[in-house]
Tab-separated table of C-alpha atoms and ligand atoms in Angstrom:
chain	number	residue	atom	x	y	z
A	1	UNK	CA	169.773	48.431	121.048
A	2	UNK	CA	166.919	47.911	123.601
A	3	UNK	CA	164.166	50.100	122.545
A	4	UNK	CA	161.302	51.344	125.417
A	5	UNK	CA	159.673	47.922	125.436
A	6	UNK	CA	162.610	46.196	126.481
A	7	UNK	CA	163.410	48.863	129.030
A	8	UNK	CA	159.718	48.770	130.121
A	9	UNK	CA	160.559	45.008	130.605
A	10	UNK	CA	163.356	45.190	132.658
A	11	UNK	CA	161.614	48.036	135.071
A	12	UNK	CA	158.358	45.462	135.403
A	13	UNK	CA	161.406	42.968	136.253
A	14	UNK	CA	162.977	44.946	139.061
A	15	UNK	CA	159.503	45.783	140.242
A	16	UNK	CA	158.990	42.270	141.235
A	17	UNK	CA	162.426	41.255	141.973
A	18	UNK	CA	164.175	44.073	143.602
A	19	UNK	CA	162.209	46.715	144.895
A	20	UNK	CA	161.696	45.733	148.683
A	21	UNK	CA	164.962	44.636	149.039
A	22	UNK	CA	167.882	46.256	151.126
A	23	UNK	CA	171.445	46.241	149.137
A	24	UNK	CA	174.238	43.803	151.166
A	25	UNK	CA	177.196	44.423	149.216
A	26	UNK	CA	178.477	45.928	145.477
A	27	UNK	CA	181.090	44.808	143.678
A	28	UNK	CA	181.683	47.249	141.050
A	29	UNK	CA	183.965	44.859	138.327
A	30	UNK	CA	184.817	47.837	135.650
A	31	UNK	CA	184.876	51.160	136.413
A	32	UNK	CA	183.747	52.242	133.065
A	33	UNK	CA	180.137	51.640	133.580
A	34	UNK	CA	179.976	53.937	136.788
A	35	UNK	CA	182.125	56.511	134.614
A	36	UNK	CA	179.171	58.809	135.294
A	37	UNK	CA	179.490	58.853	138.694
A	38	UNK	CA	182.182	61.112	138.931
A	39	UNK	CA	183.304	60.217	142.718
A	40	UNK	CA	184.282	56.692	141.493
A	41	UNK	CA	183.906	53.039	141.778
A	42	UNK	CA	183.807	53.308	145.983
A	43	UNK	CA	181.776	56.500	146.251
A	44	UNK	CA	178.897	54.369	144.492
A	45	UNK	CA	179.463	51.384	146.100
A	46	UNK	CA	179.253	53.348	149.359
A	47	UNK	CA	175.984	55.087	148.895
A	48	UNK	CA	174.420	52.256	147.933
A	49	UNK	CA	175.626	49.363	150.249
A	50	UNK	CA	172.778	49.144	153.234
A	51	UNK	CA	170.103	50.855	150.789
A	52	UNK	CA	166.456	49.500	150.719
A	53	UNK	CA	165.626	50.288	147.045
A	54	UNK	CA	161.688	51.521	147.531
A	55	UNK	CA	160.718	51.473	143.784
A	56	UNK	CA	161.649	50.994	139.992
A	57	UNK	CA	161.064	53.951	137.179
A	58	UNK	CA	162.011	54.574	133.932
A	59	UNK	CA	161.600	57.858	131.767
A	60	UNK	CA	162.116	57.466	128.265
A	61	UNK	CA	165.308	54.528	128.335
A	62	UNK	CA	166.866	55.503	131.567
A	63	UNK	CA	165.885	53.724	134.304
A	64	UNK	CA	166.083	54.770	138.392
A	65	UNK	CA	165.740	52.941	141.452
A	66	UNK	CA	164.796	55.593	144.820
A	67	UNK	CA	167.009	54.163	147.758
A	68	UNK	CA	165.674	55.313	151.491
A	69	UNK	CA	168.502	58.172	151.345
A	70	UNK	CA	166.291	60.090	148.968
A	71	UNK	CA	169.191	59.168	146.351
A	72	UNK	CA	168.360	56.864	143.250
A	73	UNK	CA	170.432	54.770	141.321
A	74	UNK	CA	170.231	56.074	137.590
A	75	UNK	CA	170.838	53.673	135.224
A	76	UNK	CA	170.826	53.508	131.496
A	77	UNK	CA	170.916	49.941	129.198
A	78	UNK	CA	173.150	51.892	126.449
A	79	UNK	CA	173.585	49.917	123.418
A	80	UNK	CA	173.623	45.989	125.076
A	81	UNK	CA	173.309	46.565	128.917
A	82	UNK	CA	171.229	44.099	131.024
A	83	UNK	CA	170.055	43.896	134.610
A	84	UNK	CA	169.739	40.393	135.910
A	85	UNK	CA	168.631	38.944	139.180
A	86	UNK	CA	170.480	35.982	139.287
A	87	UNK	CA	170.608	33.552	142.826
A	88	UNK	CA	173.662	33.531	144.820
A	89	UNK	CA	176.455	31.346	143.450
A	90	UNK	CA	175.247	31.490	139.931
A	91	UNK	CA	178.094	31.610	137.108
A	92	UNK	CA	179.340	35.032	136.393
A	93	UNK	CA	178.333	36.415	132.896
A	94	UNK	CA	181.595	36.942	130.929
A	95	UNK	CA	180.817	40.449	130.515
A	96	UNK	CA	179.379	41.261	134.354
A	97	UNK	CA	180.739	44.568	135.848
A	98	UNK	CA	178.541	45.735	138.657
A	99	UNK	CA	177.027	43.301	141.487
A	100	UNK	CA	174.751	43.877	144.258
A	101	UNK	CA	174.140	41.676	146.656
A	102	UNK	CA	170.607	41.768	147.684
A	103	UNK	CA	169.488	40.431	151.247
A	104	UNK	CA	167.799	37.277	151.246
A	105	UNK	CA	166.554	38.054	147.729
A	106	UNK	CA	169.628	37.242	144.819
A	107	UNK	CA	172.001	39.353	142.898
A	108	UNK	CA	171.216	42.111	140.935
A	109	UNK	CA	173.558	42.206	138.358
A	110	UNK	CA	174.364	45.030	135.225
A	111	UNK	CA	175.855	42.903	132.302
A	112	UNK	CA	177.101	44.923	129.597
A	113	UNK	CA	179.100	43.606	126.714
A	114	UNK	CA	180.118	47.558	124.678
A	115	UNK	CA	179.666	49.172	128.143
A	116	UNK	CA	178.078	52.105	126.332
A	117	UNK	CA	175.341	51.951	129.271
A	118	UNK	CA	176.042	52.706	133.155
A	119	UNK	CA	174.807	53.507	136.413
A	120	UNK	CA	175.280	56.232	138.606
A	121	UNK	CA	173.580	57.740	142.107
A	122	UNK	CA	171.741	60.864	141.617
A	123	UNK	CA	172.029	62.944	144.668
A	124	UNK	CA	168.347	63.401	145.435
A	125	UNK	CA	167.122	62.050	142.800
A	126	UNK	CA	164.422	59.434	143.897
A	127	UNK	CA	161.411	61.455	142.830
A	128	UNK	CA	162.758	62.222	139.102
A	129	UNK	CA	166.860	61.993	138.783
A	130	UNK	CA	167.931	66.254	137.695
A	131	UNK	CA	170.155	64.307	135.152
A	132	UNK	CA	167.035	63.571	132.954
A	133	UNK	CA	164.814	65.721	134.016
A	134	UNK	CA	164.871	67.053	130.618
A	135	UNK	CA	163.890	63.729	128.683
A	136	UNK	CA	160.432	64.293	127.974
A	137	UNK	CA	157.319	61.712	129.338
A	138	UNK	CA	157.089	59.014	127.027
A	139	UNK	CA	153.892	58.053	125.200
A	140	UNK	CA	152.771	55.538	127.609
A	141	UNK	CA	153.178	57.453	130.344
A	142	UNK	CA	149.877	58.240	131.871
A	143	UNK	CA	150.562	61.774	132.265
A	144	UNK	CA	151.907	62.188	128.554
A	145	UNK	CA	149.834	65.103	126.990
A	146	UNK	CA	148.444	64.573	123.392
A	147	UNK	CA	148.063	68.330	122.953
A	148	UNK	CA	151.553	69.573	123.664
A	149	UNK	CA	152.779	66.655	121.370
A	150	UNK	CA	150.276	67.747	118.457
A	151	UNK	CA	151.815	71.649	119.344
A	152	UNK	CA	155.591	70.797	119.382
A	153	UNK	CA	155.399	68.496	116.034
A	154	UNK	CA	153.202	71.509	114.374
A	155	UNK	CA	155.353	73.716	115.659
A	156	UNK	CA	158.225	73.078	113.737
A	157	UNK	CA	159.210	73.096	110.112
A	158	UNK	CA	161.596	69.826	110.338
A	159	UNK	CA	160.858	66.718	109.487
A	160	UNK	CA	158.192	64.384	111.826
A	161	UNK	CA	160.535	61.122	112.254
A	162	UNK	CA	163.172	63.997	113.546
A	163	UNK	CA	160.839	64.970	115.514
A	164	UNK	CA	159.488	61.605	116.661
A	165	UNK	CA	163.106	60.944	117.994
A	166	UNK	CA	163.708	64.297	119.726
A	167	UNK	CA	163.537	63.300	123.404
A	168	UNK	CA	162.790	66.375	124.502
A	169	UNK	CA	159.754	66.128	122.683
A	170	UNK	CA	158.520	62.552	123.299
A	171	UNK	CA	160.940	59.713	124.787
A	172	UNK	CA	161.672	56.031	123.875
A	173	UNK	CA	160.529	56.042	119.892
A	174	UNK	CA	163.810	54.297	118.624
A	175	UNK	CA	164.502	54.527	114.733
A	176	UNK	CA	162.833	51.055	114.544
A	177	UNK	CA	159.773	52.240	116.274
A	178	UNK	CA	159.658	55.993	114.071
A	179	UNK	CA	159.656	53.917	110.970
A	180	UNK	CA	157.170	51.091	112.076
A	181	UNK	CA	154.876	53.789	113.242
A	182	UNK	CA	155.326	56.162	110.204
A	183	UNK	CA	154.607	53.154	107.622
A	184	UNK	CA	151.082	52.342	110.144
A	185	UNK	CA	150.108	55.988	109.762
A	186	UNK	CA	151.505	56.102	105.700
A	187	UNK	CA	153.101	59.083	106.681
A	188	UNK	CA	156.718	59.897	105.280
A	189	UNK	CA	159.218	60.508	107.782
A	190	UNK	CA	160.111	64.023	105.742
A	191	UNK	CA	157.238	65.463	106.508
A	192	UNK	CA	157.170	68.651	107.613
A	193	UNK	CA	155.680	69.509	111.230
A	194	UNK	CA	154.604	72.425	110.351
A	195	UNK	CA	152.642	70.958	107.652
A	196	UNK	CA	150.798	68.588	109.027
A	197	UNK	CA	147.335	68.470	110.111
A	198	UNK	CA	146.468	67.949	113.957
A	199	UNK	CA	144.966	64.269	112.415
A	200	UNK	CA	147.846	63.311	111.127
A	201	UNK	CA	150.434	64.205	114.223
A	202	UNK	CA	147.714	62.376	116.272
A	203	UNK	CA	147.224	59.544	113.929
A	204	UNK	CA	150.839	58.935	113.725
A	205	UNK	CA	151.115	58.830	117.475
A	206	UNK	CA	148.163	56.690	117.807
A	207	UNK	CA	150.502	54.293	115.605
A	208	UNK	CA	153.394	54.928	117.936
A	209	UNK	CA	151.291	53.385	121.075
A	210	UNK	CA	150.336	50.638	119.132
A	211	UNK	CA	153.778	49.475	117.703
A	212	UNK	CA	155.162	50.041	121.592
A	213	UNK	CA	152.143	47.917	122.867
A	214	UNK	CA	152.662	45.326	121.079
A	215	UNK	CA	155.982	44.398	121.606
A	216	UNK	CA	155.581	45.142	124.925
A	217	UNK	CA	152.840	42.327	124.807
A	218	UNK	CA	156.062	40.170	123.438
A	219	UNK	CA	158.272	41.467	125.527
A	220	UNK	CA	156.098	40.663	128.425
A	221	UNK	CA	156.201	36.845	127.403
A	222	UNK	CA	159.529	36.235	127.778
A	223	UNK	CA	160.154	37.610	131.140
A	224	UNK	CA	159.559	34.902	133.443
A	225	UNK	CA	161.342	33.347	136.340
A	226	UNK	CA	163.931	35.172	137.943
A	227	UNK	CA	165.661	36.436	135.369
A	228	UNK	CA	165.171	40.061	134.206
A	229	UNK	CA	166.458	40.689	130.404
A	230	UNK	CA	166.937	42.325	127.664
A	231	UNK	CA	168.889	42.081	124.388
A	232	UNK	CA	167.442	44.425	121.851
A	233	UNK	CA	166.687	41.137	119.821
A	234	UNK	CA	163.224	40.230	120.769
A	235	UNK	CA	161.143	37.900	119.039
A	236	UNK	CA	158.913	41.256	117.719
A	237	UNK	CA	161.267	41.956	115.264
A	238	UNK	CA	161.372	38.954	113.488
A	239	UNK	CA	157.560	38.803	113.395
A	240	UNK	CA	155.759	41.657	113.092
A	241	UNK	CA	157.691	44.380	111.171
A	242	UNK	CA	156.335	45.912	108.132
A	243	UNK	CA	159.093	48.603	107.221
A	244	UNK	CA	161.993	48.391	109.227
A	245	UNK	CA	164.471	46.514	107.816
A	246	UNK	CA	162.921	45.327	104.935
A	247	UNK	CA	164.540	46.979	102.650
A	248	UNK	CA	163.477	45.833	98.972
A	249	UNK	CA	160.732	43.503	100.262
A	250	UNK	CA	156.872	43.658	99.145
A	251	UNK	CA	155.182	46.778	101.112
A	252	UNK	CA	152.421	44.943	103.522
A	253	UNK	CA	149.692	46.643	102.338
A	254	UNK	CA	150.198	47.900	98.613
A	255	UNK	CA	152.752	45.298	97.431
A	256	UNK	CA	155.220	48.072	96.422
A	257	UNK	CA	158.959	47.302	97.286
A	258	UNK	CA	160.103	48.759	100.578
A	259	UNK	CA	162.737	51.686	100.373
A	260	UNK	CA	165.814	52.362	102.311
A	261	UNK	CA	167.605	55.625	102.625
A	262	UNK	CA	169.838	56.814	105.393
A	263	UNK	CA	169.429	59.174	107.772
A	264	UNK	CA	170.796	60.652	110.749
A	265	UNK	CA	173.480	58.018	110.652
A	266	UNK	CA	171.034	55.381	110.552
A	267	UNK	CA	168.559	54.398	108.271
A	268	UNK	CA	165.057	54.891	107.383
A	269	UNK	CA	162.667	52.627	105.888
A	270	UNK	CA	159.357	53.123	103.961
A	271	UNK	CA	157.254	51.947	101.152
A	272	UNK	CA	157.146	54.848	98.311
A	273	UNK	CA	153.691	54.870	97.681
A	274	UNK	CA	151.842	53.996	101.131
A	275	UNK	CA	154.492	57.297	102.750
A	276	UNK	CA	154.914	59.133	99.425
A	277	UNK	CA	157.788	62.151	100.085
A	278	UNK	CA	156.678	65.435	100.734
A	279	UNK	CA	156.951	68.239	97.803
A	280	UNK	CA	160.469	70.179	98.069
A	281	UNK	CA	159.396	73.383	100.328
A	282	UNK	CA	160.053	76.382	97.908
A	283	UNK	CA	162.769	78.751	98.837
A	284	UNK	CA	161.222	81.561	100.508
B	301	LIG	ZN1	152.698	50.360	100.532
């Protein structure tokens, strides 16, 4: 699944290669990624054909392109969405379902294989789309604010990875990225907010900017040309993980064998003695 990286990829992509541009045409090839805009298939190829897109922004994984209406395009990767500029005439990708035809400038087109990601237009939605206006600023967002994060983890009594992937708290920390950045701060991922000390919340989100940075950095690298991508398999993972994953492997630092238990569905990963678990809470 692309993580915020990835995403933060892809908007850097559509920076350069879209944003500028006035939409031709839009072929819309399955209706099921444009199930969210409830008008249909035509209703979004309609306010959207003749549209200058004026800019490309992303809060937490969604991603939203203002048109000159006022409207945006709203778009989210899902589990294995891409946007692609391709030139004219190129091959179709077997799984391609929406095309736009962008004047003197390409396609732009939304390739997605499990079609659990779409697009949509948000009805006056260029400055911040109301559909995610609850998604809280992620942590390299310039205006994210250290001290309501330190609050809102201290705040509660469940656990900090819950916490760390609560996006109405803080946006774009996948379960890779909670579990990388737990392992950096040798915090468990049990830990209770409300037990933690202001050093630790910010130590662990110090950890979170550094894990996102750097695979941004990797990220970065393979973005070139005119091609805009993303695949959720970057070359980060392979490389530079130290928990995630690694599931009876030697623990980075100490040497102790990494631990796997599930959770949420998922599954968390930590090294027993770097992010010992946190004393049971007595009943009260
Ligand atoms: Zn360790």
């Amino acid at each position: 699944m692309p993580e915020l990286p990835e995403v933060e990829v892809v908007r850097r992509g559509l920076e350069a290669h879209v944003v500028g541009r006035t939409i031709d045409s839009v072929e819309v090839l399955h209706p099921r990624p444009v199930r969210r805009h409830l008008a249909g298939a035509d209703d979004f190829a309609a306010l959207t054909t003749g549209r200058v897109v004026l800019a490309a922004h992303r809060r937490g994984k969604y991603l939203w392109l203002p048109l000159d209406t006022g409207d945006a395009v709203l778009g989210h990767l899902g589990m294995s969405g891409q946007l692609l500029v391709q030139p004219v005439g190129a091959p179709d990708e077997r799984h391609l379902r929406v095309r736009f035809r962008l004047r003197d400038a390409g396609e732009l087109r939304f390739v997605d294989q499990r079609m659990f990601g779409g697009l949509s237009v948000s009805p006056g939605g260029a400055d911040l789309p109301p559909e995610i206006a609850h998604i809280a600023r992620d942590p390299m967002d310039p205006l994210f604010d250290d001290d309501a994060f330190v609050a809102a983890v201290r705040r509660r009594s469940s656990g900090l990875k819950r916490t760390l992937l609560d996006q109405t708290v803080i946006s774009g920390v996948g379960n890779i990225y909670a579990d990388e950045a737990l392992w950096g701060a040798r915090l468990h991922g049990d830990r209770p907010g409300d037990k933690l000390r202001r050093s630790d919340v910010l130590r662990v989100l110090e950890e979170v900017r550094a894990v996102l940075a750097a695979a941004l950095v990797e990220g970065g690298t393979s973005f070139d040309a005119l091609y805009v991508n993303v695949n959720g398999e970057s070359g980060y993972f392979d490389r530079s993980l130290h928990a995630y994953g690694r599931e009876g492997l030697p623990c980075d630092r100490c040497g102790t064998l990494v631990v796997r238990v599930s959770f949420m569905n998922r599954s968390s990963y930590f090294c027993p003695v770097c992010q010992p678990r946190p004393r049971a809470r007595r009943a009260s």
